[in-house]
Amino acid sequence: LDPAQLEIGAHTLRATATYPDGAVVTAERVFFAGTKQVPTWNNDVHVVYDSICARCHDGHGGAHLLDTSDKWRAEIDSIVDALDGGVMPPGRALPADERRTIRLWRATGMQE
């Protein structure tokens, strides 16, 4: 595994060991290549929410409320799919660096 050959961002390393007694153990670890950034809700993701997402998701914009980190955690896979698919925000794509921040937040355990 050569980290220099990996894309910048989160990656998952999976290892499986089979023991002589037939037991199989699999371990998984998320690691990052080319970045030391570990985004948090308060410092990074909430800033994106306030500047862009709140237009629709603040309870007044017509879309369902997504104003807390707990609500984002509950829907993070759908949020990332909608962002990457160009569904959100409506009318324009979220800039790549902001999409990357949200994906990294998810990959690093969605810290507050």
CSV table of C-alpha atoms in Angstrom, one decimal:
chain,number,residue,atom,x,y,z
A,1,LEU,CA,0.0,0.0,0.0
A,2,ASP,CA,1.6,3.2,-1.2
A,3,PRO,CA,-0.1,6.3,0.3
A,4,ALA,CA,1.5,8.5,-2.4
A,5,GLN,CA,-0.5,6.6,-5.0
A,6,LEU,CA,-3.9,7.2,-3.3
A,7,GLU,CA,-6.3,10.1,-3.9
A,8,ILE,CA,-6.5,12.8,-1.3
A,9,GLY,CA,-9.2,11.9,1.3
A,10,ALA,CA,-10.6,9.1,3.3
A,11,HIS,CA,-9.9,5.4,2.5
A,12,THR,CA,-10.8,2.2,4.2
A,13,LEU,CA,-8.3,-0.6,4.8
A,14,ARG,CA,-9.8,-4.0,5.5
A,15,ALA,CA,-7.8,-7.0,6.7
A,16,THR,CA,-9.1,-10.6,7.2
A,17,ALA,CA,-7.3,-13.2,9.2
A,18,THR,CA,-8.1,-16.9,9.2
A,19,TYR,CA,-6.9,-18.8,12.2
A,20,PRO,CA,-5.9,-22.5,12.4
A,21,ASP,CA,-9.1,-23.3,14.3
A,22,GLY,CA,-11.1,-21.9,11.4
A,23,ALA,CA,-12.1,-18.6,13.0
A,24,VAL,CA,-12.2,-15.7,10.7
A,25,VAL,CA,-11.7,-12.1,12.0
A,26,THR,CA,-12.0,-9.0,9.9
A,27,ALA,CA,-10.8,-5.6,10.9
A,28,GLU,CA,-11.5,-2.3,9.2
A,29,ARG,CA,-9.7,1.1,9.7
A,30,VAL,CA,-10.4,4.4,8.0
A,31,PHE,CA,-7.3,6.5,7.2
A,32,PHE,CA,-6.5,9.6,5.2
A,33,ALA,CA,-4.1,10.3,2.4
A,34,GLY,CA,-2.8,13.7,1.7
A,35,THR,CA,-4.7,15.5,4.4
A,36,LYS,CA,-4.5,16.0,8.1
A,37,GLN,CA,-7.9,17.8,8.3
A,38,VAL,CA,-10.4,16.3,10.6
A,39,PRO,CA,-13.5,18.4,10.2
A,40,THR,CA,-16.0,19.0,13.0
A,41,TRP,CA,-19.6,20.0,13.0
A,42,ASN,CA,-19.0,23.3,14.9
A,43,ASN,CA,-15.9,24.5,12.9
A,44,ASP,CA,-16.6,23.2,9.4
A,45,VAL,CA,-19.9,21.5,8.6
A,46,HIS,CA,-22.1,24.0,10.4
A,47,VAL,CA,-20.5,26.8,8.5
A,48,VAL,CA,-21.6,25.1,5.2
A,49,TYR,CA,-25.1,24.6,6.7
A,50,ASP,CA,-25.3,28.3,7.7
A,51,SER,CA,-24.1,29.6,4.4
A,52,ILE,CA,-25.9,27.3,2.0
A,53,CYS,CA,-28.1,24.6,3.4
A,54,ALA,CA,-30.1,26.8,5.8
A,55,ARG,CA,-31.8,28.5,2.9
A,56,CYS,CA,-33.9,25.4,2.5
A,57,HIS,CA,-33.4,23.4,5.7
A,58,ASP,CA,-34.0,25.9,8.5
A,59,GLY,CA,-37.6,25.2,8.9
A,60,HIS,CA,-38.8,28.1,6.8
A,61,GLY,CA,-37.4,27.1,3.4
A,62,GLY,CA,-39.7,24.3,2.4
A,63,ALA,CA,-37.4,21.4,3.0
A,64,HIS,CA,-37.3,19.4,6.2
A,65,LEU,CA,-35.3,20.7,9.1
A,66,LEU,CA,-31.6,19.8,9.1
A,67,ASP,CA,-30.3,22.3,11.6
A,68,THR,CA,-28.4,20.1,14.1
A,69,SER,CA,-25.5,17.7,13.9
A,70,ASP,CA,-27.7,14.9,15.2
A,71,LYS,CA,-30.1,15.4,12.3
A,72,TRP,CA,-27.2,15.4,9.9
A,73,ARG,CA,-25.8,12.2,11.4
A,74,ALA,CA,-29.1,10.5,11.0
A,75,GLU,CA,-29.2,11.4,7.3
A,76,ILE,CA,-25.6,11.7,6.3
A,77,ASP,CA,-25.6,9.1,3.6
A,78,SER,CA,-28.6,10.6,1.9
A,79,ILE,CA,-27.1,14.1,2.3
A,80,VAL,CA,-23.8,13.1,0.7
A,81,ASP,CA,-25.7,11.2,-2.1
A,82,ALA,CA,-27.8,14.3,-2.8
A,83,LEU,CA,-24.8,16.6,-2.8
A,84,ASP,CA,-22.7,14.4,-5.0
A,85,GLY,CA,-25.6,13.8,-7.4
A,86,GLY,CA,-26.2,17.5,-7.8
A,87,VAL,CA,-29.7,17.3,-6.2
A,88,MET,CA,-28.7,19.7,-3.4
A,89,PRO,CA,-28.5,22.5,-3.3
A,90,PRO,CA,-31.1,23.2,-5.9
A,91,GLY,CA,-29.9,25.2,-8.9
A,92,ARG,CA,-26.2,24.7,-8.5
A,93,ALA,CA,-23.7,22.2,-7.3
A,94,LEU,CA,-22.1,22.6,-3.9
A,95,PRO,CA,-18.4,23.5,-4.4
A,96,ALA,CA,-16.1,20.4,-4.4
A,97,ASP,CA,-14.2,21.6,-1.3
A,98,GLU,CA,-17.4,21.8,0.7
A,99,ARG,CA,-18.6,18.4,-0.5
A,100,ARG,CA,-15.2,17.0,0.5
A,101,THR,CA,-15.5,18.6,4.0
A,102,ILE,CA,-18.8,16.9,4.5
A,103,ARG,CA,-17.5,13.5,3.3
A,104,LEU,CA,-14.5,13.8,5.5
A,105,TRP,CA,-16.7,14.7,8.5
A,106,ARG,CA,-18.7,11.5,7.9
A,107,ALA,CA,-15.5,9.4,7.4
A,108,THR,CA,-13.9,10.7,10.6
A,109,GLY,CA,-16.8,9.9,12.9
A,110,MET,CA,-18.9,13.1,12.6
A,111,GLN,CA,-17.3,14.9,15.5
A,112,GLU,CA,-19.0,17.7,17.2
